[in-house]
Amino acid sequence: MKRAFLGEFEEVVLLTVAILDEDAYGVSVTQEIEQKTGRSVGFSTVHTTLQRLEDKGFLSSRMGGATAERGGRRKRFFNVTAAGRKALQEVKQIRETLWSALPPQTLQLIGG
């Protein structure tokens, strides 16, 4: 099986879905990303990324029940699949390998 490559924002969205577990839907993912990263993100950007990750097989989704607060509309909840967990593990390993290869003096502050 070929290695899964994720873009930086795809990685953030996939990690956020994993963090939220059963409560991961478009709005909750958007809010969690903004809270955890301090980065302002658009709902449409998150929604598009969720769809793309589902198309790649890293996420699955299911429809929740209709609620009055949403005008009778249903929420689409997302879960990380086995392929998504594997992709996250691979990304983590790559990042750890790169960080461990970094010479210590690279990140030292000048004059500090």
GROMACS .gro file of N, CA and C in nm:
model
  336
    1MET      N    1   0.085  -0.119   0.000
    1MET     CA    2   0.000   0.000   0.000
    1MET      C    3   0.089   0.124   0.000
    2LYS      N    4   0.052   0.222  -0.079
    2LYS     CA    5   0.133   0.344  -0.086
    2LYS      C    6   0.109   0.430   0.037
    3ARG      N    7   0.206   0.512   0.066
    3ARG     CA    8   0.201   0.600   0.181
    3ARG      C    9   0.100   0.711   0.157
    4ALA      N   10   0.029   0.748   0.262
    4ALA     CA   11  -0.070   0.855   0.254
    4ALA      C   12  -0.004   0.989   0.280
    5PHE      N   13  -0.021   1.081   0.190
    5PHE     CA   14   0.032   1.215   0.209
    5PHE      C   15  -0.083   1.311   0.237
    6LEU      N   16  -0.068   1.386   0.344
    6LEU     CA   17  -0.170   1.483   0.382
    6LEU      C   18  -0.113   1.623   0.371
    7GLY      N   19  -0.195   1.714   0.324
    7GLY     CA   20  -0.158   1.854   0.331
    7GLY      C   21  -0.164   1.899   0.475
    8GLU      N   22  -0.102   2.013   0.505
    8GLU     CA   23  -0.097   2.061   0.644
    8GLU      C   24  -0.237   2.083   0.700
    9PHE      N   25  -0.326   2.145   0.624
    9PHE     CA   26  -0.460   2.170   0.675
    9PHE      C   27  -0.540   2.040   0.684
   10GLU      N   28  -0.519   1.948   0.591
   10GLU     CA   29  -0.584   1.816   0.601
   10GLU      C   30  -0.543   1.747   0.731
   11GLU      N   31  -0.415   1.756   0.764
   11GLU     CA   32  -0.367   1.696   0.888
   11GLU      C   33  -0.436   1.758   1.010
   12VAL      N   34  -0.447   1.890   1.011
   12VAL     CA   35  -0.512   1.961   1.122
   12VAL      C   36  -0.658   1.918   1.134
   13VAL      N   37  -0.728   1.910   1.022
   13VAL     CA   38  -0.870   1.870   1.024
   13VAL      C   39  -0.883   1.725   1.070
   14LEU      N   40  -0.800   1.636   1.018
   14LEU     CA   41  -0.807   1.495   1.056
   14LEU      C   42  -0.777   1.478   1.205
   15LEU      N   43  -0.677   1.546   1.255
   15LEU     CA   44  -0.646   1.542   1.399
   15LEU      C   45  -0.763   1.595   1.482
   16THR      N   46  -0.825   1.701   1.435
   16THR     CA   47  -0.937   1.761   1.508
   16THR      C   48  -1.056   1.667   1.514
   17VAL      N   49  -1.084   1.598   1.405
   17VAL     CA   50  -1.193   1.499   1.405
   17VAL      C   51  -1.160   1.389   1.507
   18ALA      N   52  -1.035   1.346   1.512
   18ALA     CA   53  -0.994   1.243   1.608
   18ALA      C   54  -1.012   1.294   1.752
   19ILE      N   55  -0.978   1.421   1.776
   19ILE     CA   56  -0.992   1.479   1.909
   19ILE      C   57  -1.139   1.485   1.950
   20LEU      N   58  -1.224   1.528   1.860
   20LEU     CA   59  -1.366   1.545   1.891
   20LEU      C   60  -1.441   1.413   1.898
   21ASP      N   61  -1.386   1.310   1.838
   21ASP     CA   62  -1.443   1.175   1.841
   21ASP      C   63  -1.587   1.176   1.790
   22GLU      N   64  -1.683   1.141   1.871
   22GLU     CA   65  -1.822   1.126   1.827
   22GLU      C   66  -1.891   1.261   1.801
   23ASP      N   67  -1.830   1.371   1.843
   23ASP     CA   68  -1.893   1.503   1.829
   23ASP      C   69  -1.837   1.583   1.712
   24ALA      N   70  -1.773   1.518   1.617
   24ALA     CA   71  -1.709   1.589   1.506
   24ALA      C   72  -1.808   1.611   1.391
   25TYR      N   73  -1.846   1.736   1.372
   25TYR     CA   74  -1.924   1.778   1.256
   25TYR      C   75  -1.869   1.913   1.214
   26GLY      N   76  -1.911   1.965   1.102
   26GLY     CA   77  -1.850   2.083   1.042
   26GLY      C   78  -1.826   2.199   1.137
   27VAL      N   79  -1.929   2.241   1.209
   27VAL     CA   80  -1.916   2.356   1.298
   27VAL      C   81  -1.824   2.326   1.415
   28SER      N   82  -1.839   2.208   1.476
   28SER     CA   83  -1.754   2.175   1.591
   28SER      C   84  -1.608   2.163   1.551
   29VAL      N   85  -1.581   2.110   1.433
   29VAL     CA   86  -1.443   2.100   1.385
   29VAL      C   87  -1.386   2.240   1.361
   30THR      N   88  -1.464   2.327   1.299
   30THR     CA   89  -1.420   2.464   1.275
   30THR      C   90  -1.388   2.535   1.405
   31GLN      N   91  -1.477   2.526   1.502
   31GLN     CA   92  -1.456   2.592   1.631
   31GLN      C   93  -1.335   2.537   1.705
   32GLU      N   94  -1.318   2.406   1.702
   32GLU     CA   95  -1.206   2.342   1.772
   32GLU      C   96  -1.072   2.383   1.710
   33ILE      N   97  -1.067   2.389   1.578
   33ILE     CA   98  -0.943   2.433   1.511
   33ILE      C   99  -0.911   2.576   1.552
   34GLU      N  100  -1.010   2.663   1.550
   34GLU     CA  101  -0.986   2.802   1.588
   34GLU      C  102  -0.940   2.813   1.733
   35GLN      N  103  -1.002   2.735   1.821
   35GLN     CA  104  -0.967   2.739   1.964
   35GLN      C  105  -0.827   2.684   1.989
   36LYS      N  106  -0.795   2.571   1.927
   36LYS     CA  107  -0.666   2.505   1.954
   36LYS      C  108  -0.548   2.573   1.885
   37THR      N  109  -0.572   2.633   1.768
   37THR     CA  110  -0.460   2.688   1.691
   37THR      C  111  -0.454   2.840   1.692
   38GLY      N  112  -0.564   2.905   1.730
   38GLY     CA  113  -0.570   3.050   1.722
   38GLY      C  114  -0.578   3.099   1.579
   39ARG      N  115  -0.608   3.009   1.491
   39ARG     CA  116  -0.614   3.036   1.347
   39ARG      C  117  -0.760   3.049   1.305
   40SER      N  118  -0.793   3.156   1.238
   40SER     CA  119  -0.929   3.175   1.189
   40SER      C  120  -0.947   3.095   1.060
   41VAL      N  121  -1.048   3.010   1.060
   41VAL     CA  122  -1.074   2.928   0.941
   41VAL      C  123  -1.221   2.941   0.903
   42GLY      N  124  -1.246   2.934   0.776
   42GLY     CA  125  -1.383   2.942   0.726
   42GLY      C  126  -1.451   2.806   0.730
   43PHE      N  127  -1.580   2.808   0.762
   43PHE     CA  128  -1.657   2.684   0.764
   43PHE      C  129  -1.650   2.612   0.630
   44SER      N  130  -1.659   2.688   0.521
   44SER     CA  131  -1.659   2.625   0.389
   44SER      C  132  -1.526   2.556   0.361
   45THR      N  133  -1.416   2.612   0.410
   45THR     CA  134  -1.285   2.549   0.393
   45THR      C  135  -1.280   2.417   0.469
   46VAL      N  136  -1.331   2.419   0.592
   46VAL     CA  137  -1.333   2.296   0.672
   46VAL      C  138  -1.425   2.194   0.607
   47HIS      N  139  -1.542   2.236   0.563
   47HIS     CA  140  -1.638   2.144   0.501
   47HIS      C  141  -1.577   2.077   0.378
   48THR      N  142  -1.513   2.156   0.293
   48THR     CA  143  -1.449   2.102   0.173
   48THR      C  144  -1.340   2.001   0.210
   49THR      N  145  -1.263   2.032   0.313
   49THR     CA  146  -1.156   1.942   0.356
   49THR      C  147  -1.213   1.813   0.415
   50LEU      N  148  -1.321   1.823   0.492
   50LEU     CA  149  -1.386   1.703   0.545
   50LEU      C  150  -1.432   1.612   0.430
   51GLN      N  151  -1.492   1.671   0.328
   51GLN     CA  152  -1.537   1.594   0.212
   51GLN      C  153  -1.420   1.527   0.141
   52ARG      N  154  -1.311   1.603   0.123
   52ARG     CA  155  -1.193   1.550   0.054
   52ARG      C  156  -1.133   1.434   0.134
   53LEU      N  157  -1.126   1.448   0.266
   53LEU     CA  158  -1.072   1.341   0.350
   53LEU      C  159  -1.162   1.217   0.347
   54GLU      N  160  -1.292   1.239   0.336
   54GLU     CA  161  -1.384   1.126   0.323
   54GLU      C  162  -1.365   1.059   0.187
   55ASP      N  163  -1.349   1.138   0.082
   55ASP     CA  164  -1.325   1.082  -0.052
   55ASP      C  165  -1.196   1.000  -0.056
   56LYS      N  166  -1.096   1.042   0.021
   56LYS     CA  167  -0.968   0.970   0.026
   56LYS      C  168  -0.976   0.845   0.114
   57GLY      N  169  -1.086   0.830   0.188
   57GLY     CA  170  -1.103   0.713   0.273
   57GLY      C  171  -1.049   0.730   0.414
   58PHE      N  172  -1.011   0.854   0.452
   58PHE     CA  173  -0.957   0.879   0.585
   58PHE      C  174  -1.065   0.909   0.688
   59LEU      N  175  -1.183   0.945   0.641
   59LEU     CA  176  -1.298   0.972   0.727
   59LEU      C  177  -1.419   0.897   0.675
   60SER      N  178  -1.510   0.867   0.764
   60SER     CA  179  -1.643   0.820   0.725
   60SER      C  180  -1.742   0.915   0.790
   61SER      N  181  -1.864   0.916   0.741
   61SER     CA  182  -1.963   1.007   0.799
   61SER      C  183  -2.097   0.936   0.813
   62ARG      N  184  -2.176   0.993   0.900
   62ARG     CA  185  -2.312   0.945   0.921
   62ARG      C  186  -2.398   1.066   0.952
   63MET      N  187  -2.526   1.056   0.920
   63MET     CA  188  -2.618   1.165   0.946
   63MET      C  189  -2.678   1.150   1.085
   64GLY      N  190  -2.678   1.259   1.161
   64GLY     CA  191  -2.743   1.262   1.292
   64GLY      C  192  -2.890   1.295   1.274
   65GLY      N  193  -2.961   1.300   1.385
   65GLY     CA  194  -3.103   1.333   1.381
   65GLY      C  195  -3.126   1.481   1.356
   66ALA      N  196  -3.244   1.513   1.308
   66ALA     CA  197  -3.284   1.652   1.285
   66ALA      C  198  -3.308   1.719   1.420
   67THR      N  199  -3.270   1.846   1.429
   67THR     CA  200  -3.292   1.920   1.553
   67THR      C  201  -3.366   2.050   1.523
   68ALA      N  202  -3.445   2.094   1.621
   68ALA     CA  203  -3.521   2.219   1.606
   68ALA      C  204  -3.427   2.338   1.595
   69GLU      N  205  -3.316   2.334   1.670
   69GLU     CA  206  -3.221   2.447   1.666
   69GLU      C  207  -3.160   2.466   1.528
   70ARG      N  208  -3.159   2.362   1.447
   70ARG     CA  209  -3.105   2.371   1.311
   70ARG      C  210  -3.217   2.378   1.207
   71GLY      N  211  -3.335   2.413   1.251
   71GLY     CA  212  -3.447   2.426   1.159
   71GLY      C  213  -3.488   2.294   1.097
   72GLY      N  214  -3.470   2.186   1.172
   72GLY     CA  215  -3.507   2.053   1.123
   72GLY      C  216  -3.401   1.986   1.037
   73ARG      N  217  -3.289   2.053   1.017
   73ARG     CA  218  -3.181   1.993   0.937
   73ARG      C  219  -3.099   1.898   1.024
   74ARG      N  220  -3.035   1.805   0.957
   74ARG     CA  221  -2.952   1.705   1.026
   74ARG      C  222  -2.805   1.742   1.014
   75LYS      N  223  -2.726   1.700   1.115
   75LYS     CA  224  -2.581   1.720   1.113
   75LYS      C  225  -2.515   1.597   1.054
   76ARG      N  226  -2.406   1.620   0.980
   76ARG     CA  227  -2.324   1.509   0.931
   76ARG      C  228  -2.205   1.495   1.025
   77PHE      N  229  -2.198   1.382   1.094
   77PHE     CA  230  -2.090   1.355   1.188
   77PHE      C  231  -1.981   1.274   1.120
   78PHE      N  232  -1.856   1.303   1.153
   78PHE     CA  233  -1.741   1.238   1.091
   78PHE      C  234  -1.663   1.157   1.194
   79ASN      N  235  -1.606   1.045   1.147
   79ASN     CA  236  -1.520   0.960   1.228
   79ASN      C  237  -1.396   0.926   1.147
   80VAL      N  238  -1.284   0.910   1.217
   80VAL     CA  239  -1.159   0.870   1.152
   80VAL      C  240  -1.165   0.721   1.123
   81THR      N  241  -1.132   0.682   1.002
   81THR     CA  242  -1.130   0.541   0.963
   81THR      C  243  -0.994   0.479   0.998
   82ALA      N  244  -0.981   0.350   0.977
   82ALA     CA  245  -0.853   0.282   0.999
   82ALA      C  246  -0.745   0.343   0.909
   83ALA      N  247  -0.781   0.374   0.785
   83ALA     CA  248  -0.685   0.438   0.693
   83ALA      C  249  -0.646   0.576   0.743
   84GLY      N  250  -0.739   0.648   0.802
   84GLY     CA  251  -0.711   0.780   0.858
   84GLY      C  252  -0.618   0.771   0.977
   85ARG      N  253  -0.640   0.672   1.063
   85ARG     CA  254  -0.551   0.652   1.179
   85ARG      C  255  -0.410   0.618   1.132
   86LYS      N  256  -0.402   0.534   1.030
   86LYS     CA  257  -0.271   0.497   0.975
   86LYS      C  258  -0.201   0.620   0.916
   87ALA      N  259  -0.275   0.703   0.845
   87ALA     CA  260  -0.217   0.824   0.787
   87ALA      C  261  -0.165   0.916   0.896
   88LEU      N  262  -0.241   0.932   1.005
   88LEU     CA  263  -0.196   1.016   1.116
   88LEU      C  264  -0.070   0.960   1.180
   89GLN      N  265  -0.065   0.829   1.197
   89GLN     CA  266   0.055   0.766   1.254
   89GLN      C  267   0.176   0.788   1.165
   90GLU      N  268   0.158   0.777   1.034
   90GLU     CA  269   0.269   0.798   0.940
   90GLU      C  270   0.318   0.942   0.945
   91VAL      N  271   0.225   1.037   0.948
   91VAL     CA  272   0.262   1.179   0.953
   91VAL      C  273   0.337   1.208   1.083
   92LYS      N  274   0.289   1.153   1.193
   92LYS     CA  275   0.355   1.173   1.322
   92LYS      C  276   0.498   1.119   1.318
   93GLN      N  277   0.514   1.000   1.263
   93GLN     CA  278   0.647   0.939   1.254
   93GLN      C  279   0.741   1.023   1.167
   94ILE      N  280   0.692   1.070   1.055
   94ILE     CA  281   0.775   1.154   0.967
   94ILE      C  282   0.818   1.280   1.040
   95ARG      N  283   0.724   1.345   1.107
   95ARG     CA  284   0.758   1.468   1.180
   95ARG      C  285   0.858   1.440   1.291
   96GLU      N  286   0.840   1.333   1.365
   96GLU     CA  287   0.934   1.299   1.472
   96GLU      C  288   1.073   1.270   1.416
   97THR      N  289   1.080   1.201   1.302
   97THR     CA  290   1.208   1.172   1.238
   97THR      C  291   1.277   1.301   1.196
   98LEU      N  292   1.202   1.391   1.136
   98LEU     CA  293   1.261   1.518   1.093
   98LEU      C  294   1.306   1.603   1.211
   99TRP      N  295   1.224   1.612   1.315
   99TRP     CA  296   1.262   1.691   1.433
   99TRP      C  297   1.385   1.632   1.501
  100SER      N  298   1.394   1.501   1.508
  100SER     CA  299   1.510   1.440   1.575
  100SER      C  300   1.637   1.456   1.493
  101ALA      N  301   1.625   1.479   1.362
  101ALA     CA  302   1.742   1.499   1.277
  101ALA      C  303   1.792   1.643   1.277
  102LEU      N  304   1.715   1.731   1.335
  102LEU     CA  305   1.750   1.873   1.336
  102LEU      C  306   1.868   1.898   1.431
  103PRO      N  307   1.975   1.959   1.382
  103PRO     CA  308   2.089   1.990   1.470
  103PRO      C  309   2.045   2.083   1.583
  104PRO      N  310   2.089   2.056   1.707
  104PRO     CA  311   2.044   2.136   1.823
  104PRO      C  312   2.067   2.286   1.808
  105GLN      N  313   2.177   2.325   1.746
  105GLN     CA  314   2.209   2.467   1.735
  105GLN      C  315   2.114   2.541   1.640
  106THR      N  316   2.040   2.470   1.558
  106THR     CA  317   1.951   2.532   1.461
  106THR      C  318   1.845   2.620   1.527
  107LEU      N  319   1.794   2.578   1.639
  107LEU     CA  320   1.684   2.651   1.704
  107LEU      C  321   1.731   2.738   1.821
  108GLN      N  322   1.861   2.744   1.847
  108GLN     CA  323   1.911   2.828   1.955
  108GLN      C  324   1.896   2.975   1.918
  109LEU      N  325   1.857   3.053   2.016
  109LEU     CA  326   1.844   3.197   1.995
  109LEU      C  327   1.981   3.262   1.994
  110ILE      N  328   2.000   3.357   1.907
  110ILE     CA  329   2.125   3.430   1.898
  110ILE      C  330   2.139   3.518   2.021
  111GLY      N  331   2.255   3.510   2.088
  111GLY     CA  332   2.280   3.593   2.206
  111GLY      C  333   2.206   3.547   2.330
  112GLY      N  334   2.143   3.428   2.325
  112GLY     CA  335   2.065   3.383   2.440
  112GLY      C  336   2.121   3.261   2.493
   0.00000   0.00000   0.00000
